[in-house]
mmCIF file of C-alpha atoms in Angstrom:
data_model
loop_
_atom_site.group_PDB
_atom_site.id
_atom_site.type_symbol
_atom_site.label_atom_id
_atom_site.label_comp_id
_atom_site.label_asym_id
_atom_site.label_seq_id
_atom_site.Cartn_x
_atom_site.Cartn_y
_atom_site.Cartn_z
ATOM 1 C CA UNK A 1 129.888 140.819 76.301
ATOM 2 C CA UNK A 2 132.431 143.593 76.175
ATOM 3 C CA UNK A 3 129.859 146.111 74.929
ATOM 4 C CA UNK A 4 127.656 145.738 77.983
ATOM 5 C CA UNK A 5 130.490 147.005 80.199
ATOM 6 C CA UNK A 6 130.920 150.091 78.026
ATOM 7 C CA UNK A 7 127.362 150.928 77.044
ATOM 8 C CA UNK A 8 124.100 149.153 77.731
ATOM 9 C CA UNK A 9 122.529 150.795 74.700
ATOM 10 C CA UNK A 10 125.294 149.451 72.447
ATOM 11 C CA UNK A 11 124.708 145.948 73.802
ATOM 12 C CA UNK A 12 120.950 146.190 73.160
ATOM 13 C CA UNK A 13 121.566 147.401 69.610
ATOM 14 C CA UNK A 14 123.643 144.281 68.899
ATOM 15 C CA UNK A 15 120.909 141.850 69.991
ATOM 16 C CA UNK A 16 118.987 141.857 66.657
ATOM 17 C CA UNK A 17 122.220 141.153 64.782
ATOM 18 C CA UNK A 18 123.023 138.297 67.144
ATOM 19 C CA UNK A 19 119.531 136.854 66.688
ATOM 20 C CA UNK A 20 119.729 137.168 62.899
ATOM 21 C CA UNK A 21 123.159 135.501 62.804
ATOM 22 C CA UNK A 22 121.909 132.626 64.971
ATOM 23 C CA UNK A 23 118.852 132.184 62.728
ATOM 24 C CA UNK A 24 120.988 132.228 59.564
ATOM 25 C CA UNK A 25 123.352 129.679 61.091
ATOM 26 C CA UNK A 26 120.400 127.453 62.014
ATOM 27 C CA UNK A 27 119.076 127.609 58.443
ATOM 28 C CA UNK A 28 122.531 126.899 57.040
ATOM 29 C CA UNK A 29 122.918 123.877 59.303
ATOM 30 C CA UNK A 30 119.515 122.590 58.185
ATOM 31 C CA UNK A 31 120.459 122.917 54.532
ATOM 32 C CA UNK A 32 123.791 121.167 55.123
ATOM 33 C CA UNK A 33 122.134 118.281 56.960
ATOM 34 C CA UNK A 34 119.432 117.804 54.317
ATOM 35 C CA UNK A 35 121.853 118.019 51.397
ATOM 36 C CA UNK A 36 122.777 114.487 50.264
#
């Protein structure tokens, strides 16, 4: 990631947002697959 080169703290602060986005995408995919 570009942020890790600039600031390690900035990269660590982005991890929860990355995890939340991945979880939301997983839920969205599940809804799309189960929707007839």
